[in-house]
Every structure is written in structure tokens, then in C-alpha cells.
Short mmCIF file of C-alpha atoms in Angstrom, two decimals:
data_model
loop_
_atom_site.label_atom_id
_atom_site.label_comp_id
_atom_site.label_asym_id
_atom_site.label_seq_id
_atom_site.Cartn_x
_atom_site.Cartn_y
_atom_site.Cartn_z
CA UNK A 1 0.00 0.00 0.00
CA UNK A 2 2.81 2.38 0.84
CA UNK A 3 4.57 1.48 -2.37
CA UNK A 4 1.40 2.22 -4.33
CA UNK A 5 1.07 5.70 -2.73
CA UNK A 6 4.67 6.54 -3.47
CA UNK A 7 4.31 5.48 -7.08
CA UNK A 8 1.13 7.53 -7.46
CA UNK A 9 2.76 10.62 -5.96
CA UNK A 10 5.77 10.19 -8.23
CA UNK A 11 3.55 10.10 -11.32
CA UNK A 12 1.76 13.30 -10.29
CA UNK A 13 5.09 15.03 -9.70
CA UNK A 14 6.35 13.95 -13.12
CA UNK A 15 3.21 15.35 -14.77
CA UNK A 16 3.62 18.73 -13.06
CA UNK A 17 7.29 18.97 -14.01
CA UNK A 18 6.52 18.08 -17.62
CA UNK A 19 3.77 20.71 -17.84
CA UNK A 20 6.04 23.35 -16.31
CA UNK A 21 8.81 22.48 -18.78
CA UNK A 22 6.51 22.83 -21.78
CA UNK A 23 5.16 26.18 -20.59
CA UNK A 24 8.61 27.63 -19.98
CA UNK A 25 9.91 26.58 -23.40
CA UNK A 26 6.88 27.48 -25.50
CA UNK A 27 6.26 30.86 -23.91
CA UNK A 28 2.49 30.24 -24.28
CA UNK A 29 1.71 32.12 -21.10
CA UNK A 30 3.71 35.20 -22.10
CA UNK A 31 1.83 38.20 -23.40
CA UNK A 32 3.03 39.72 -26.66
CA UNK A 33 5.25 42.78 -26.01
CA UNK A 34 4.37 46.15 -27.49
CA UNK A 35 5.70 46.97 -30.94
CA UNK A 36 6.00 50.39 -32.59
CA UNK A 37 6.27 51.22 -36.29
CA UNK A 38 9.27 53.23 -37.51
CA UNK A 39 10.82 53.98 -40.92
CA UNK A 40 14.33 53.30 -42.23
CA UNK A 41 15.80 56.61 -43.45
CA UNK A 42 19.41 55.70 -44.28
CA UNK A 43 21.37 52.47 -44.70
CA UNK A 44 25.16 52.72 -44.65
CA UNK A 45 27.03 51.00 -47.51
CA UNK A 46 28.32 48.38 -45.07
CA UNK A 47 24.69 47.66 -43.99
CA UNK A 48 25.85 47.64 -40.36
CA UNK A 49 24.58 51.12 -39.50
CA UNK A 50 21.01 52.35 -40.01
CA UNK A 51 19.35 55.71 -39.46
CA UNK A 52 15.86 55.02 -38.13
CA UNK A 53 12.99 57.29 -37.14
CA UNK A 54 12.03 57.41 -33.48
CA UNK A 55 8.67 59.15 -33.82
CA UNK A 56 7.21 57.12 -30.96
CA UNK A 57 10.11 57.98 -28.63
CA UNK A 58 10.09 54.37 -27.52
CA UNK A 59 13.86 53.84 -27.26
CA UNK A 60 16.94 55.81 -26.21
CA UNK A 61 20.70 55.74 -26.60
CA UNK A 62 22.14 52.52 -25.18
CA UNK A 63 18.96 50.45 -25.64
CA UNK A 64 18.98 47.11 -27.41
CA UNK A 65 16.18 46.85 -29.96
CA UNK A 66 14.97 44.27 -32.47
CA UNK A 67 13.55 44.95 -35.93
CA UNK A 68 10.64 42.82 -37.14
CA UNK A 69 8.75 42.32 -40.39
CA UNK A 70 5.34 40.68 -40.14
CA UNK A 71 5.94 39.81 -36.47
CA UNK A 72 9.07 37.89 -37.42
CA UNK A 73 12.46 38.86 -36.05
CA UNK A 74 14.86 40.27 -38.63
CA UNK A 75 17.83 41.58 -36.67
CA UNK A 76 19.12 42.79 -33.31
CA UNK A 77 20.63 46.27 -32.93
CA UNK A 78 21.98 48.75 -30.42
CA UNK A 79 20.85 52.37 -30.35
CA UNK A 80 24.06 54.39 -30.57
CA UNK A 81 22.61 57.89 -30.88
CA UNK A 82 19.28 59.75 -30.86
CA UNK A 83 19.02 63.39 -31.96
CA UNK A 84 16.46 66.14 -31.52
CA UNK A 85 14.93 65.45 -34.94
CA UNK A 86 13.66 62.08 -33.67
CA UNK A 87 16.21 60.21 -35.75
CA UNK A 88 18.30 57.43 -34.26
CA UNK A 89 21.55 55.81 -35.31
CA UNK A 90 21.56 52.07 -34.68
CA UNK A 91 24.25 49.45 -35.16
CA UNK A 92 23.31 45.93 -36.23
CA UNK A 93 24.83 43.30 -33.92
CA UNK A 94 22.98 40.14 -34.98
CA UNK A 95 20.98 38.83 -37.95
CA UNK A 96 18.08 36.48 -37.24
CA UNK A 97 16.59 35.96 -40.71
CA UNK A 98 18.73 36.54 -43.81
CA UNK A 99 15.79 36.44 -46.25
CA UNK A 100 13.94 39.15 -44.32
CA UNK A 101 17.19 41.09 -43.87
CA UNK A 102 17.53 41.40 -47.63
CA UNK A 103 14.10 43.08 -47.75
CA UNK A 104 15.23 46.00 -45.60
CA UNK A 105 15.66 49.17 -47.63
CA UNK A 106 15.41 52.93 -47.30
CA UNK A 107 11.81 54.03 -46.79
CA UNK A 108 10.60 50.65 -45.53
CA UNK A 109 8.51 50.55 -42.34
CA UNK A 110 9.61 48.09 -39.69
CA UNK A 111 8.30 47.06 -36.30
CA UNK A 112 10.60 47.89 -33.40
CA UNK A 113 10.79 46.01 -30.11
CA UNK A 114 12.76 47.45 -27.22
CA UNK A 115 14.56 45.11 -24.85
CA UNK A 116 14.06 41.36 -24.57
CA UNK A 117 12.88 39.69 -27.78
CA UNK A 118 12.67 36.13 -26.43
CA UNK A 119 8.88 36.08 -26.92
CA UNK A 120 9.25 36.24 -30.70
CA UNK A 121 12.41 34.14 -30.87
CA UNK A 122 10.69 31.39 -28.89
CA UNK A 123 7.77 31.41 -31.30
CA UNK A 124 10.10 30.32 -34.08
CA UNK A 125 12.09 27.76 -32.08
CA UNK A 126 11.52 24.18 -31.06
CA UNK A 127 11.64 23.41 -27.30
CA UNK A 128 15.13 21.97 -27.82
CA UNK A 129 16.39 25.14 -29.50
CA UNK A 130 14.82 27.32 -26.83
CA UNK A 131 16.61 25.42 -24.08
CA UNK A 132 20.00 25.93 -25.78
CA UNK A 133 22.16 28.75 -24.55
CA UNK A 134 22.01 31.91 -26.66
CA UNK A 135 25.22 33.36 -27.96
CA UNK A 136 26.49 36.44 -26.20
CA UNK A 137 25.42 39.59 -28.03
CA UNK A 138 28.00 42.06 -29.31
CA UNK A 139 28.00 45.37 -27.42
CA UNK A 140 28.88 48.92 -28.39
CA UNK A 141 30.28 50.98 -25.55
CA UNK A 142 29.53 54.41 -26.98
CA UNK A 143 28.69 56.23 -30.18
CA UNK A 144 32.33 56.23 -31.27
CA UNK A 145 31.98 52.52 -31.99
CA UNK A 146 29.72 53.37 -34.92
CA UNK A 147 32.89 53.37 -37.01
CA UNK A 148 34.70 50.30 -35.71
CA UNK A 149 35.15 47.05 -37.64
CA UNK A 150 32.78 44.79 -35.66
CA UNK A 151 31.32 42.20 -38.02
CA UNK A 152 27.69 41.09 -38.14
CA UNK A 153 27.05 37.76 -36.41
CA UNK A 154 25.75 35.82 -39.38
CA UNK A 155 28.00 33.75 -41.63
CA UNK A 156 25.36 33.52 -44.35
CA UNK A 157 25.02 37.28 -44.76
CA UNK A 158 26.93 38.34 -47.86
CA UNK A 159 28.26 41.86 -47.34
CA UNK A 160 31.41 41.25 -49.37
CA UNK A 161 33.56 42.73 -46.62
CA UNK A 162 37.18 41.90 -45.95
CA UNK A 163 38.69 42.24 -42.49
CA UNK A 164 41.89 43.56 -44.09
CA UNK A 165 40.15 46.49 -45.79
CA UNK A 166 40.28 49.74 -43.88
CA UNK A 167 37.63 51.20 -46.20
CA UNK A 168 35.10 48.43 -46.77
CA UNK A 169 33.47 49.69 -49.95
CA UNK A 170 34.87 49.48 -53.48
CA UNK A 171 34.11 52.96 -54.81
CA UNK A 172 34.90 56.54 -53.79
CA UNK A 173 33.47 59.53 -55.67
CA UNK A 174 34.92 62.95 -54.83
CA UNK A 175 34.43 66.59 -55.79
CA UNK A 176 36.48 69.57 -54.70
CA UNK A 177 38.18 72.85 -55.40
CA UNK A 178 41.93 73.26 -55.43
CA UNK A 179 44.92 75.23 -56.63
CA UNK A 180 46.80 74.29 -59.80
CA UNK A 181 50.28 75.63 -60.55
CA UNK A 182 50.71 77.41 -63.90
CA UNK A 183 52.30 80.54 -65.39
CA UNK A 184 51.09 84.09 -65.82
CA UNK A 185 51.31 86.00 -69.10
CA UNK A 186 54.49 87.60 -67.76
CA UNK A 187 56.06 84.18 -67.18
CA UNK A 188 55.77 84.19 -63.38
CA UNK A 189 54.56 81.14 -61.41
CA UNK A 190 51.01 81.30 -60.07
CA UNK A 191 48.26 79.08 -58.65
CA UNK A 192 44.80 79.08 -60.23
CA UNK A 193 41.50 77.88 -58.73
CA UNK A 194 40.87 74.44 -60.23
CA UNK A 195 37.53 72.59 -59.92
CA UNK A 196 38.01 68.83 -59.91
CA UNK A 197 36.22 65.50 -59.54
CA UNK A 198 37.50 61.93 -59.20
CA UNK A 199 36.47 58.30 -59.02
CA UNK A 200 38.48 55.74 -57.09
CA UNK A 201 38.12 51.96 -57.23
CA UNK A 202 39.61 49.50 -54.72
CA UNK A 203 41.56 47.01 -56.84
CA UNK A 204 42.65 44.91 -53.86
CA UNK A 205 42.68 45.30 -50.09
CA UNK A 206 43.67 48.95 -49.46
CA UNK A 207 45.03 49.43 -53.00
CA UNK A 208 43.14 51.99 -55.08
CA UNK A 209 43.21 53.22 -58.66
CA UNK A 210 41.84 56.73 -59.23
CA UNK A 211 40.94 58.82 -62.25
CA UNK A 212 40.55 62.58 -61.77
CA UNK A 213 39.43 65.39 -64.08
CA UNK A 214 39.69 69.12 -63.45
CA UNK A 215 39.30 72.44 -65.22
CA UNK A 216 39.78 76.19 -64.85
CA UNK A 217 40.23 79.34 -66.97
CA UNK A 218 43.26 81.63 -66.98
CA UNK A 219 42.08 85.15 -67.79
CA UNK A 220 44.08 87.50 -70.02
CA UNK A 221 46.39 84.71 -71.12
CA UNK A 222 48.35 84.62 -73.39
CA UNK A 223 47.52 88.32 -73.83
CA UNK A 224 44.96 90.88 -72.70
CA UNK A 225 41.46 89.97 -73.85
CA UNK A 226 42.21 86.29 -74.36
CA UNK A 227 41.43 83.41 -72.01
CA UNK A 228 42.96 79.95 -71.84
CA UNK A 229 41.12 76.84 -70.64
CA UNK A 230 43.17 74.29 -68.68
CA UNK A 231 41.98 70.69 -68.41
CA UNK A 232 43.80 68.20 -66.17
CA UNK A 233 43.57 64.41 -66.55
CA UNK A 234 45.20 62.51 -63.69
CA UNK A 235 45.61 58.83 -62.86
CA UNK A 236 46.80 57.69 -59.44
CA UNK A 237 47.70 54.50 -57.62
CA UNK A 238 47.04 54.76 -53.88
CA UNK A 239 47.50 52.75 -50.69
CA UNK A 240 45.32 53.22 -47.58
CA UNK A 241 46.91 53.71 -44.15
CA UNK A 242 44.85 53.98 -40.96
CA UNK A 243 45.05 57.24 -39.01
CA UNK A 244 43.52 58.57 -35.77
CA UNK A 245 40.06 60.14 -35.49
CA UNK A 246 38.42 57.91 -38.13
CA UNK A 247 40.84 59.16 -40.78
CA UNK A 248 42.86 57.55 -43.55
CA UNK A 249 46.05 58.62 -45.30
CA UNK A 250 46.50 57.50 -48.90
CA UNK A 251 49.99 58.10 -50.36
CA UNK A 252 49.95 58.02 -54.15
CA UNK A 253 52.01 58.04 -57.30
CA UNK A 254 50.55 58.82 -60.68
CA UNK A 255 50.68 60.64 -63.97
CA UNK A 256 49.10 63.96 -64.93
CA UNK A 257 48.34 65.46 -68.33
CA UNK A 258 47.36 69.14 -68.60
CA UNK A 259 45.82 70.36 -71.82
CA UNK A 260 45.57 74.08 -72.69
CA UNK A 261 43.13 75.58 -75.17
CA UNK A 262 42.86 79.22 -76.26
CA UNK A 263 40.91 79.54 -79.54
CA UNK A 264 41.92 83.17 -80.04
CA UNK A 265 45.65 82.66 -79.56
CA UNK A 266 47.70 83.18 -82.73
CA UNK A 267 44.69 84.52 -84.65
CA UNK A 268 44.88 87.99 -86.19
CA UNK A 269 42.02 90.13 -84.91
CA UNK A 270 42.14 92.40 -87.97
CA UNK A 271 43.23 95.53 -86.11
CA UNK A 272 46.64 95.51 -87.72
CA UNK A 273 48.34 95.84 -84.33
CA UNK A 274 49.42 92.20 -84.12
CA UNK A 275 52.64 91.25 -85.83
CA UNK A 276 53.49 87.68 -86.84
CA UNK A 277 55.98 87.59 -83.96
CA UNK A 278 53.29 88.50 -81.39
CA UNK A 279 50.91 85.88 -82.79
CA UNK A 280 53.62 83.23 -82.63
CA UNK A 281 54.42 84.28 -79.05
CA UNK A 282 50.79 83.74 -78.06
CA UNK A 283 50.88 80.19 -79.35
CA UNK A 284 54.16 79.56 -77.55
CA UNK A 285 52.70 80.76 -74.24
CA UNK A 286 49.67 78.49 -74.61
CA UNK A 287 51.91 75.52 -75.37
CA UNK A 288 53.99 76.28 -72.27
CA UNK A 289 50.97 75.53 -70.07
CA UNK A 290 50.66 72.02 -71.45
CA UNK A 291 52.27 69.39 -69.28
CA UNK A 292 52.72 65.62 -68.94
CA UNK A 293 54.54 64.50 -65.81
CA UNK A 294 54.83 61.94 -63.01
CA UNK A 295 53.23 63.10 -59.75
CA UNK A 296 53.50 62.25 -56.05
CA UNK A 297 51.46 63.16 -53.00
CA UNK A 298 48.93 62.01 -50.42
CA UNK A 299 45.18 62.11 -49.93
CA UNK A 300 43.70 62.47 -46.43
CA UNK A 301 40.13 61.28 -45.74
CA UNK A 302 38.32 62.19 -42.50
CA UNK A 303 35.00 60.42 -41.89
CA UNK A 304 32.24 62.83 -40.83
CA UNK A 305 29.13 60.60 -41.02
CA UNK A 306 28.63 57.05 -42.31
CA UNK A 307 29.43 57.04 -46.02
CA UNK A 308 30.88 60.57 -46.19
CA UNK A 309 34.40 61.97 -45.82
CA UNK A 310 36.11 65.33 -45.84
CA UNK A 311 38.99 65.10 -48.31
CA UNK A 312 42.31 66.90 -48.72
CA UNK A 313 44.87 66.35 -51.49
CA UNK A 314 48.45 67.51 -51.10
CA UNK A 315 50.66 66.70 -54.06
CA UNK A 316 52.84 67.90 -56.88
CA UNK A 317 49.79 67.81 -59.13
CA UNK A 318 47.26 69.74 -57.03
CA UNK A 319 46.43 71.13 -53.60
CA UNK A 320 42.72 70.57 -53.10
CA UNK A 321 39.90 70.07 -50.60
CA UNK A 322 36.41 68.62 -50.96
CA UNK A 323 33.96 65.85 -50.08
CA UNK A 324 34.02 62.11 -50.80
CA UNK A 325 31.15 59.60 -50.93
CA UNK A 326 31.78 55.85 -50.51
CA UNK A 327 29.52 53.19 -51.98
#
């Protein structure tokens, strides 16, 4: 009789433990947490940093949040910065669903969950997966880490990034204004304002090829009343070196061709005041501005926001400043 009571009590205990185990793993008794709808405004080229609206003011700097599509978890992120315009900078630290991740784009509305997202993760897991220990999430200490090289925790996500690359993207487009060395009509050396643009492509890790074009006018050259157009065509081979304050130094070697064009040079204006010698001198002065030479120098890039740099060029070809966009 005693043995029968013990056996009966043991069966009841087993049933209670089994029911408690199923409830804890399935999360059936948990209430669904509140979700808010926000819009993706900017996605960095690396796809690790997003600018997201925070119209509902539901999260702050330092909060962990999850992005969802159709009540399914897409990714985990950390809020690195929130400004007065209700825009937030977030850094992706984990990818849950690669297929949904690929659907994220600028202008798309997403559901945002602040804090623990185990309710939704448990919905998509078997009891065995739920019981397994979750991997430790990556953390960002402060907003400066927006520009570090932390990788996304998903091996199947194809971002085509190399850990050796200081600048992760393949392309840099730049525009700027600089000073180009040339001569005056009197033969003195001078620097002229030179508008320029360039495109750089990363051939291999930290090795870049760049093509640059620039132009400016030299007034009253080769003589009063005439103007000469200068056009520069420059090719460069660069190497990226890391520098403090989210900056990069890119020493380069290259080749520059400067073309000079003055349609009125050497042409008799019909006044009778121009001798053949003066006309020939005008052509000679225009030709003296033409140049083909090897160049050396360095480009400095200073990151200001994700995807954008302030640029400075210091070289034998040009001294210039401007902006650079990576993509």
C-alpha cells in the first residue's frame, strides 16, 4: 500500500514537471510585447549602420532593440545615438533571418521592439532550440563605436567585406576645389583655382586606382582679352593607411596630363596691331601651359558621417579640398 502511494505521488510530480517544462519553453503564457512602427531613413554601404525614425520615442541611446517584419524577427541592434529630430543611429549586432534582412531598404517601415525579444524568438524555435544557450550579443560601448570594424554575427550574410580592408566599400566619388600651378602672361609662377572631380576603385585590399578630371580658366592669357582653358587628366595608384580620429592617409604616385586651349591665340584680330611675332608668341605661351609628368602626393580622408568623408589632397599635381562619398 505504501509502495502504491509513493508510485502515485511520483507520477503526479512527473506530470507537473513536464507541464512546467513545456510552458517555460513554449512561452504560451507570455503576453506579446508592445511593438512600434518606424521607418528606415538611411542604410550605410556596409549595412551595419542604419538611421531610423524614433517618432514614438520608444527607445533611447544605449537600448537594445529588435527589428521585425510581419511579427518575425529580422535583426538585433543597439541604439548608438538619438538626436532632436527624432532620428536614431543604430548598429546591427545580430541577424536572425537573412531572407527578411535582404528586404530592408530605405523608406521601408519596420516594427521595433525594445529590450528582450525572447517572446518572438521562442515562437520560431523548437523546445530543444529554446533550451539551448544563446550566444552572447555584441555590445557597443559608446557612439564612437559606430565606425569600428565589428562584423555582423551571421555567416550567411553576404556583405562582401574583408577584415583587411580599412575602407570596406569598393568605390569613392569625390568633388572639390583646389589650386593648380601654372604661369602668368608675364612668365611668373602662379596658382589658379581648379575645380576637380575623381572616381576611385579598390583594386585589392587597401590598393586603389583613381581617375581625376579638373578644369579652370586663366584670364588675359596669353595676352589681354584672351582666355585659356586648362583641363587636367590625372591617374593615381594609392595605398590606404589607418590614421587617428576615423581618418585615412592615402599616399599616391601617378601621372598627370594638362591640356591648354585658347581659340583666339595666334589669330589675327584684324586691327593691324598684331605682328606675326606676337601671334607666334601667343601660341608659344599656350603651349607652355601644357604638361605631362609623373606626380606624387597624399590624400587624407576624414570620416564625418557614415558614407561621407572630408577630403584633402596635397601633391605635386594639385592642392585641393572637398567631399568624398563611398559606396
